[in-house]
Amino acid sequence: MPEALITPEVEHLVRSGAPVAIGVSGGKDSQAAALATFRKLDQLGHTGPRILVHADLGVVEWNDSLPICEELARHLGVELLVVRRKAGGLMERWESRWASSVERYASLSTVTLVPCWSTPQLRFCTSELKTKVILPELKRRFPGQVVINVTGIRRAESASRSHATVASSEKDGRVWNWRPIVEWSEAEVFAAIAGAGLQAHPAYTDFGMSRVSCRFCIMSSLPDMRAAAAQPEARELLHRTVELEITSTFAFQGARWLGDVAAQHLGQAILARVAAAKERARQRAAAEKRITKAMLYVKGWPTRMLTDEEADILASVRSEVCEIVGIASAIVDRDSIHQRYAELLATNAARSGVASIEKLQQPADF
């Protein structure tokens, strides 16, 4: 097994007996990271507490993920701490995000309809259901101590992770994030697992997945999506996810519809609804293209009143989108849009302490 990488700051914390918490998902990288970390801790004479932490994402998890984590905890002889988002798992987060998007659109709190899914650029699946759940729990469990939080991130995983560092500190200094296998190859990861006498997640060996996270991941390749959809254990989640595609008119992966990827596992009635949803998505996108760049969201939106011409454009677009998606809204004409913008500008002015908003409530000169 290759050596775990470490920085002087993390090594100092280890030798000082700082608590070490290793995030485990059931995937190969977190397995290898846990094994490498324990070996390094033993070499450095670490005497502090050690735990494994699994953030349970709910129904999107593979059936074998938690058992793999439990087996790893038994192998290492440590506690497995399982944490969950109180408001529900990732599927519930996607569904509640769509409900919020509909509400915000109906009240003209957003110019365009916001997708329900997380994206590579907006990975709230990681931030909200893992980081924001795990870190507070570690601070609560180890009050007044600096905690080492270990993850199995590797630079070879993706372009976004290619510049990952070995370690970094959170802003408040209470947590150091340690990435001990950041330079390892995939072959070294699997070798470390086999060398410990453990089995990798069956999704790799039995299902042919190249990576294991959620059953259906917004980062998954097309082959992985197809492999996941083929598993009977994923069928209920498949239908639930496709149903949200149909309702929202937003594809699961930007331009890639899960309903298309998994067509052979869906009935003709569902496929017909997917086809109709794709047409509604095309119509929605075409309508929203009529909104000019000057009218789109910017930081601090809205920053000014719309002209009558702009208000008419927005009214026309909103009427179409509400009809296409099935949203009930009373703000679909020039007067109601002007009134709503005036309300929003007044709220913004009050928040920023602006005494007068007359200037903001005048349309811009073009």
CSV table of C-alpha atoms in Angstrom, one decimal:
chain,number,residue,atom,x,y,z
A,1,MET,CA,0.0,0.0,0.0
A,2,PRO,CA,1.4,3.5,-0.9
A,3,GLU,CA,2.0,5.8,2.0
A,4,ALA,CA,-0.7,8.3,3.0
A,5,LEU,CA,0.3,11.8,2.2
A,6,ILE,CA,0.4,14.3,5.0
A,7,THR,CA,1.4,17.9,5.7
A,8,PRO,CA,3.4,19.2,8.7
A,9,GLU,CA,0.3,20.9,10.1
A,10,VAL,CA,-1.7,17.7,10.1
A,11,GLU,CA,1.2,15.6,11.4
A,12,HIS,CA,1.5,18.0,14.3
A,13,LEU,CA,-2.2,17.6,15.1
A,14,VAL,CA,-1.9,13.8,14.8
A,15,ARG,CA,1.1,13.7,17.2
A,16,SER,CA,-0.8,15.9,19.6
A,17,GLY,CA,-3.7,13.4,19.8
A,18,ALA,CA,-6.3,15.4,17.8
A,19,PRO,CA,-9.5,13.5,17.0
A,20,VAL,CA,-9.6,12.0,13.5
A,21,ALA,CA,-12.9,11.5,11.7
A,22,ILE,CA,-12.8,9.6,8.3
A,23,GLY,CA,-15.7,10.1,6.0
A,24,VAL,CA,-16.8,6.9,4.4
A,25,SER,CA,-19.5,6.4,1.7
A,26,GLY,CA,-19.1,2.8,0.8
A,27,GLY,CA,-17.1,3.7,-2.3
A,28,LYS,CA,-13.5,2.5,-3.0
A,29,ASP,CA,-11.8,5.8,-2.4
A,30,SER,CA,-13.1,6.3,1.1
A,31,GLN,CA,-12.3,2.6,1.9
A,32,ALA,CA,-8.7,3.1,0.8
A,33,ALA,CA,-8.4,6.5,2.6
A,34,ALA,CA,-9.6,4.9,5.9
A,35,LEU,CA,-7.0,2.1,5.6
A,36,ALA,CA,-4.2,4.4,4.6
A,37,THR,CA,-5.1,6.9,7.4
A,38,PHE,CA,-5.1,4.2,10.1
A,39,ARG,CA,-1.7,3.0,9.0
A,40,LYS,CA,-0.3,6.5,9.1
A,41,LEU,CA,-1.8,7.2,12.5
A,42,ASP,CA,-0.3,4.1,13.9
A,43,GLN,CA,3.1,5.0,12.5
A,44,LEU,CA,2.9,8.5,14.1
A,45,GLY,CA,1.8,7.2,17.5
A,46,HIS,CA,-1.6,8.8,17.4
A,47,THR,CA,-3.4,8.4,20.7
A,48,GLY,CA,-6.5,10.5,20.1
A,49,PRO,CA,-10.0,9.3,19.2
A,50,ARG,CA,-10.8,7.9,15.8
A,51,ILE,CA,-14.1,7.4,14.1
A,52,LEU,CA,-15.6,6.7,10.7
A,53,VAL,CA,-18.5,8.9,9.6
A,54,HIS,CA,-21.1,8.0,7.0
A,55,ALA,CA,-23.5,10.7,5.7
A,56,ASP,CA,-26.7,8.7,4.8
A,57,LEU,CA,-28.3,10.3,1.7
A,58,GLY,CA,-31.5,8.3,2.0
A,59,VAL,CA,-33.2,6.4,-0.8
A,60,VAL,CA,-30.5,7.4,-3.3
A,61,GLU,CA,-28.0,5.2,-1.6
A,62,TRP,CA,-27.0,1.8,-2.9
A,63,ASN,CA,-28.3,-1.0,-0.6
A,64,ASP,CA,-24.7,-2.2,0.0
A,65,SER,CA,-23.2,1.2,0.9
A,66,LEU,CA,-23.9,1.2,4.6
A,67,PRO,CA,-23.0,-2.5,5.1
A,68,ILE,CA,-19.7,-1.8,3.4
A,69,CYS,CA,-19.0,1.0,5.9
A,70,GLU,CA,-20.1,-1.2,8.8
A,71,GLU,CA,-17.7,-3.9,7.6
A,72,LEU,CA,-14.9,-1.4,7.4
A,73,ALA,CA,-15.6,-0.1,10.9
A,74,ARG,CA,-15.4,-3.7,12.3
A,75,HIS,CA,-12.2,-4.3,10.4
A,76,LEU,CA,-10.6,-1.2,11.9
A,77,GLY,CA,-12.2,-1.7,15.3
A,78,VAL,CA,-13.8,1.8,15.5
A,79,GLU,CA,-17.2,3.3,15.8
A,80,LEU,CA,-19.2,4.2,12.7
A,81,LEU,CA,-21.1,7.4,13.2
A,82,VAL,CA,-24.1,7.7,10.8
A,83,VAL,CA,-25.4,11.2,10.3
A,84,ARG,CA,-28.5,12.3,8.3
A,85,ARG,CA,-30.0,15.6,7.2
A,86,LYS,CA,-33.0,16.3,9.4
A,87,ALA,CA,-35.1,17.5,6.5
A,88,GLY,CA,-34.7,14.3,4.6
A,89,GLY,CA,-32.3,12.7,2.1
A,90,LEU,CA,-31.2,13.9,-1.4
A,91,MET,CA,-34.3,12.8,-3.2
A,92,GLU,CA,-36.4,14.8,-0.7
A,93,ARG,CA,-34.1,17.8,-1.2
A,94,TRP,CA,-34.6,17.6,-5.0
A,95,GLU,CA,-38.4,17.4,-4.6
A,96,SER,CA,-38.5,20.3,-2.0
A,97,ARG,CA,-36.2,22.4,-4.3
A,98,TRP,CA,-38.8,22.0,-7.1
A,99,ALA,CA,-41.6,22.9,-4.8
A,100,SER,CA,-39.7,26.0,-3.8
A,101,SER,CA,-38.9,26.8,-7.4
A,102,VAL,CA,-42.6,26.7,-8.3
A,103,GLU,CA,-43.5,29.0,-5.3
A,104,ARG,CA,-40.7,31.5,-6.1
A,105,TYR,CA,-41.7,31.6,-9.8
A,106,ALA,CA,-45.3,32.1,-9.0
A,107,SER,CA,-44.5,35.0,-6.7
A,108,LEU,CA,-42.0,36.5,-9.2
A,109,SER,CA,-39.1,36.0,-6.8
A,110,THR,CA,-37.0,34.8,-9.8
A,111,VAL,CA,-37.0,35.7,-13.5
A,112,THR,CA,-36.7,32.2,-14.9
A,113,LEU,CA,-37.7,28.8,-13.6
A,114,VAL,CA,-34.9,27.3,-11.4
A,115,PRO,CA,-34.1,23.5,-12.0
A,116,CYS,CA,-34.6,21.1,-9.1
A,117,TRP,CA,-31.4,19.1,-9.6
A,118,SER,CA,-28.0,19.6,-8.2
A,119,THR,CA,-25.3,20.2,-10.9
A,120,PRO,CA,-21.5,19.9,-11.2
A,121,GLN,CA,-21.4,23.7,-10.6
A,122,LEU,CA,-24.0,23.6,-7.8
A,123,ARG,CA,-23.3,20.5,-5.8
A,124,PHE,CA,-25.6,21.1,-2.8
A,125,CYS,CA,-25.9,17.3,-2.6
A,126,THR,CA,-22.4,17.4,-1.1
A,127,SER,CA,-22.5,20.7,0.7
A,128,GLU,CA,-25.9,20.3,2.3
A,129,LEU,CA,-26.2,16.6,2.9
A,130,LYS,CA,-22.6,15.8,3.8
A,131,THR,CA,-20.4,18.8,4.8
A,132,LYS,CA,-23.1,20.8,6.6
A,133,VAL,CA,-24.2,17.7,8.5
A,134,ILE,CA,-20.8,16.1,9.3
A,135,LEU,CA,-18.8,19.2,10.4
A,136,PRO,CA,-21.3,20.5,13.0
A,137,GLU,CA,-21.6,17.0,14.4
A,138,LEU,CA,-17.8,16.7,14.7
A,139,LYS,CA,-17.6,20.1,16.5
A,140,ARG,CA,-20.4,19.0,18.9
A,141,ARG,CA,-18.7,15.7,19.6
A,142,PHE,CA,-15.3,17.1,20.1
A,143,PRO,CA,-15.9,20.6,21.7
A,144,GLY,CA,-13.0,22.9,22.0
A,145,GLN,CA,-10.7,20.6,19.9
A,146,VAL,CA,-9.3,20.9,16.4
A,147,VAL,CA,-10.7,17.9,14.4
A,148,ILE,CA,-9.0,16.2,11.5
A,149,ASN,CA,-11.6,15.4,8.8
A,150,VAL,CA,-10.4,12.8,6.3
A,151,THR,CA,-11.8,12.4,2.8
A,152,GLY,CA,-10.9,10.0,0.0
A,153,ILE,CA,-10.7,12.7,-2.7
A,154,ARG,CA,-8.2,11.9,-5.5
A,155,ARG,CA,-6.9,14.3,-8.2
A,156,ALA,CA,-7.4,11.7,-10.9
A,157,GLU,CA,-11.1,11.6,-10.3
A,158,SER,CA,-12.1,14.7,-12.2
A,159,ALA,CA,-10.9,18.0,-13.6
A,160,SER,CA,-12.5,19.8,-10.7
A,161,ARG,CA,-10.4,17.8,-8.2
A,162,SER,CA,-7.2,17.9,-10.2
A,163,HIS,CA,-5.9,20.7,-8.0
A,164,ALA,CA,-6.9,19.3,-4.7
A,165,THR,CA,-4.4,19.8,-1.9
A,166,VAL,CA,-3.2,17.3,0.7
A,167,ALA,CA,-4.8,19.3,3.5
A,168,SER,CA,-6.5,22.6,4.2
A,169,SER,CA,-8.1,24.3,7.2
A,170,GLU,CA,-11.7,25.5,7.5
A,171,LYS,CA,-12.1,29.2,8.1
A,172,ASP,CA,-12.8,28.9,11.8
A,173,GLY,CA,-9.7,26.7,12.3
A,174,ARG,CA,-11.7,24.1,14.1
A,175,VAL,CA,-11.4,21.5,11.3
A,176,TRP,CA,-8.5,20.4,9.1
A,177,ASN,CA,-9.5,18.6,6.0
A,178,TRP,CA,-7.0,15.9,5.2
A,179,ARG,CA,-6.8,14.1,1.8
A,180,PRO,CA,-4.3,11.3,2.3
A,181,ILE,CA,-4.7,9.5,-1.0
A,182,VAL,CA,-5.1,12.6,-3.2
A,183,GLU,CA,-2.2,11.4,-5.5
A,184,TRP,CA,-3.1,7.7,-5.6
A,185,SER,CA,-4.2,5.9,-8.8
A,186,GLU,CA,-7.3,3.8,-9.1
A,187,ALA,CA,-5.2,0.6,-9.2
A,188,GLU,CA,-3.5,1.6,-6.0
A,189,VAL,CA,-6.9,2.1,-4.4
A,190,PHE,CA,-8.2,-1.3,-5.3
A,191,ALA,CA,-4.9,-2.9,-4.3
A,192,ALA,CA,-5.1,-1.4,-0.9
A,193,ILE,CA,-8.6,-2.7,-0.3
A,194,ALA,CA,-7.7,-6.2,-1.5
A,195,GLY,CA,-4.5,-6.1,0.5
A,196,ALA,CA,-6.6,-5.6,3.7
A,197,GLY,CA,-8.7,-8.6,2.9
A,198,LEU,CA,-11.8,-6.5,2.2
A,199,GLN,CA,-14.2,-6.5,-0.7
A,200,ALA,CA,-14.9,-3.4,-2.8
A,201,HIS,CA,-18.5,-2.3,-3.2
A,202,PRO,CA,-20.5,-4.8,-5.3
A,203,ALA,CA,-21.5,-2.0,-7.6
A,204,TYR,CA,-18.0,-2.1,-9.0
A,205,THR,CA,-17.6,-5.9,-9.2
A,206,ASP,CA,-21.2,-7.0,-9.9
A,207,PHE,CA,-22.9,-4.1,-11.6
A,208,GLY,CA,-20.0,-2.7,-13.7
A,209,MET,CA,-20.0,0.8,-12.2
A,210,SER,CA,-16.9,2.9,-12.6
A,211,ARG,CA,-17.7,5.0,-9.5
A,212,VAL,CA,-20.1,4.6,-6.6
A,213,SER,CA,-21.9,7.5,-5.0
A,214,CYS,CA,-25.7,7.8,-5.4
A,215,ARG,CA,-27.5,5.2,-7.5
A,216,PHE,CA,-28.2,8.0,-10.0
A,217,CYS,CA,-25.6,10.7,-9.8
A,218,ILE,CA,-25.6,14.1,-11.6
A,219,MET,CA,-21.9,13.4,-12.2
A,220,SER,CA,-22.4,9.8,-13.6
A,221,SER,CA,-21.2,8.8,-17.1
A,222,LEU,CA,-23.8,7.3,-19.5
A,223,PRO,CA,-22.5,3.7,-19.0
A,224,ASP,CA,-22.8,4.2,-15.2
A,225,MET,CA,-26.3,5.5,-15.5
A,226,ARG,CA,-27.4,2.6,-17.7
A,227,ALA,CA,-25.7,0.1,-15.3
A,228,ALA,CA,-27.5,1.7,-12.3
A,229,ALA,CA,-30.9,1.7,-14.0
A,230,ALA,CA,-30.5,-2.0,-14.8
A,231,GLN,CA,-30.5,-3.0,-11.1
A,232,PRO,CA,-33.8,-4.1,-9.7
A,233,GLU,CA,-33.0,-2.4,-6.4
A,234,ALA,CA,-33.0,0.9,-8.1
A,235,ARG,CA,-36.3,0.6,-9.8
A,236,GLU,CA,-38.4,2.5,-7.3
A,237,LEU,CA,-35.9,5.4,-7.2
A,238,LEU,CA,-35.8,5.3,-11.0
A,239,HIS,CA,-39.5,5.9,-11.3
A,240,ARG,CA,-39.5,8.6,-8.6
A,241,THR,CA,-36.6,10.5,-10.3
A,242,VAL,CA,-38.2,10.2,-13.8
A,243,GLU,CA,-41.5,11.5,-12.3
A,244,LEU,CA,-39.7,14.6,-11.1
A,245,GLU,CA,-38.2,15.1,-14.6
A,246,ILE,CA,-41.7,14.9,-16.1
A,247,THR,CA,-43.2,17.3,-13.5
A,248,SER,CA,-40.4,19.8,-13.7
A,249,THR,CA,-39.6,19.6,-17.4
A,250,PHE,CA,-35.9,19.6,-16.4
A,251,ALA,CA,-33.6,16.7,-17.4
A,252,PHE,CA,-31.7,15.0,-14.6
A,253,GLN,CA,-28.3,15.7,-16.2
A,254,GLY,CA,-28.8,19.0,-18.0
A,255,ALA,CA,-29.4,17.7,-21.5
A,256,ARG,CA,-29.5,14.0,-20.6
A,257,TRP,CA,-32.9,12.7,-19.5
A,258,LEU,CA,-32.8,9.7,-17.2
A,259,GLY,CA,-36.1,8.7,-18.8
A,260,ASP,CA,-34.2,8.2,-22.1
A,261,VAL,CA,-31.3,6.4,-20.5
A,262,ALA,CA,-33.5,4.0,-18.7
A,263,ALA,CA,-36.2,3.7,-21.4
A,264,GLN,CA,-36.1,-0.1,-21.5
A,265,HIS,CA,-37.0,-0.3,-17.8
A,266,LEU,CA,-40.0,2.0,-18.0
A,267,GLY,CA,-43.5,1.3,-19.4
A,268,GLN,CA,-44.9,2.8,-22.5
A,269,ALA,CA,-47.2,5.1,-20.5
A,270,ILE,CA,-44.3,6.6,-18.7
A,271,LEU,CA,-42.2,7.0,-21.9
A,272,ALA,CA,-45.1,8.8,-23.5
A,273,ARG,CA,-45.1,11.3,-20.6
A,274,VAL,CA,-41.3,11.7,-20.8
A,275,ALA,CA,-41.7,12.6,-24.5
A,276,ALA,CA,-44.4,15.1,-23.7
A,277,ALA,CA,-42.2,16.6,-20.9
A,278,LYS,CA,-39.3,17.0,-23.3
A,279,GLU,CA,-41.5,18.9,-25.7
A,280,ARG,CA,-42.8,21.1,-22.8
A,281,ALA,CA,-39.1,21.7,-21.8
A,282,ARG,CA,-38.4,22.8,-25.4
A,283,GLN,CA,-41.3,25.2,-25.3
A,284,ARG,CA,-40.3,26.6,-21.9
A,285,ALA,CA,-36.8,27.2,-23.0
A,286,ALA,CA,-37.9,28.9,-26.2
A,287,ALA,CA,-40.2,31.2,-24.2
A,288,GLU,CA,-37.5,32.1,-21.7
A,289,LYS,CA,-35.1,33.0,-24.5
A,290,ARG,CA,-37.2,36.1,-25.2
A,291,ILE,CA,-36.1,37.6,-21.9
A,292,THR,CA,-33.3,40.0,-22.7
A,293,LYS,CA,-29.9,39.8,-20.9
A,294,ALA,CA,-30.6,43.2,-19.2
A,295,MET,CA,-33.7,41.6,-17.5
A,296,LEU,CA,-32.0,38.5,-16.2
A,297,TYR,CA,-31.0,37.9,-12.6
A,298,VAL,CA,-27.9,39.7,-11.3
A,299,LYS,CA,-26.6,40.1,-7.7
A,300,GLY,CA,-29.0,42.3,-5.8
A,301,TRP,CA,-31.9,41.7,-8.3
A,302,PRO,CA,-33.9,43.6,-9.0
A,303,THR,CA,-31.8,46.7,-9.3
A,304,ARG,CA,-34.3,48.8,-11.3
A,305,MET,CA,-37.9,48.9,-12.6
A,306,LEU,CA,-38.6,47.4,-16.0
A,307,THR,CA,-39.7,49.5,-18.9
A,308,ASP,CA,-43.3,48.9,-20.2
A,309,GLU,CA,-41.8,47.0,-23.1
A,310,GLU,CA,-39.8,44.8,-20.8
A,311,ALA,CA,-42.7,44.2,-18.5
A,312,ASP,CA,-44.8,43.1,-21.5
A,313,ILE,CA,-42.1,40.7,-22.6
A,314,LEU,CA,-41.9,39.2,-19.1
A,315,ALA,CA,-45.6,39.0,-18.8
A,316,SER,CA,-45.9,37.1,-22.1
A,317,VAL,CA,-43.1,34.7,-21.1
A,318,ARG,CA,-44.5,34.1,-17.7
A,319,SER,CA,-48.0,33.4,-19.1
A,320,GLU,CA,-46.5,30.8,-21.4
A,321,VAL,CA,-44.3,29.1,-18.8
A,322,CYS,CA,-47.1,29.0,-16.3
A,323,GLU,CA,-49.3,27.3,-18.8
A,324,ILE,CA,-46.6,24.9,-20.0
A,325,VAL,CA,-45.5,23.8,-16.5
A,326,GLY,CA,-48.8,24.1,-14.7
A,327,ILE,CA,-48.0,27.0,-12.3
A,328,ALA,CA,-50.7,29.2,-11.0
A,329,SER,CA,-49.7,32.9,-10.8
A,330,ALA,CA,-51.5,36.2,-10.7
A,331,ILE,CA,-48.4,38.1,-11.9
A,332,VAL,CA,-48.7,37.7,-15.6
A,333,ASP,CA,-49.5,41.2,-17.0
A,334,ARG,CA,-47.7,44.6,-17.2
A,335,ASP,CA,-49.3,46.2,-14.1
A,336,SER,CA,-48.8,43.3,-11.8
A,337,ILE,CA,-45.2,42.9,-12.8
A,338,HIS,CA,-44.5,46.6,-12.2
A,339,GLN,CA,-46.2,46.4,-8.8
A,340,ARG,CA,-44.2,43.3,-7.9
A,341,TYR,CA,-40.9,45.0,-9.0
A,342,ALA,CA,-41.8,48.0,-6.9
A,343,GLU,CA,-42.3,45.8,-3.8
A,344,LEU,CA,-39.0,44.0,-4.4
A,345,LEU,CA,-37.1,47.2,-4.8
A,346,ALA,CA,-38.6,48.6,-1.6
A,347,THR,CA,-37.6,45.4,0.2
A,348,ASN,CA,-34.0,45.7,-1.2
A,349,ALA,CA,-33.8,49.3,-0.2
A,350,ALA,CA,-35.0,48.6,3.3
A,351,ARG,CA,-32.4,45.9,3.7
A,352,SER,CA,-29.6,48.0,2.5
A,353,GLY,CA,-30.7,51.1,4.5
A,354,VAL,CA,-31.4,53.2,1.5
A,355,ALA,CA,-33.7,56.1,2.5
A,356,SER,CA,-35.2,56.7,-0.9
A,357,ILE,CA,-36.0,54.4,-3.8
A,358,GLU,CA,-37.5,56.8,-6.3
A,359,LYS,CA,-34.4,56.5,-8.5
A,360,LEU,CA,-34.5,52.7,-8.4
A,361,GLN,CA,-38.1,52.7,-9.3
A,362,GLN,CA,-37.5,54.5,-12.5
A,363,PRO,CA,-36.8,52.3,-15.6
A,364,ALA,CA,-33.3,52.5,-17.0
A,365,ASP,CA,-32.7,54.6,-20.1
A,366,PHE,CA,-31.8,52.4,-23.1
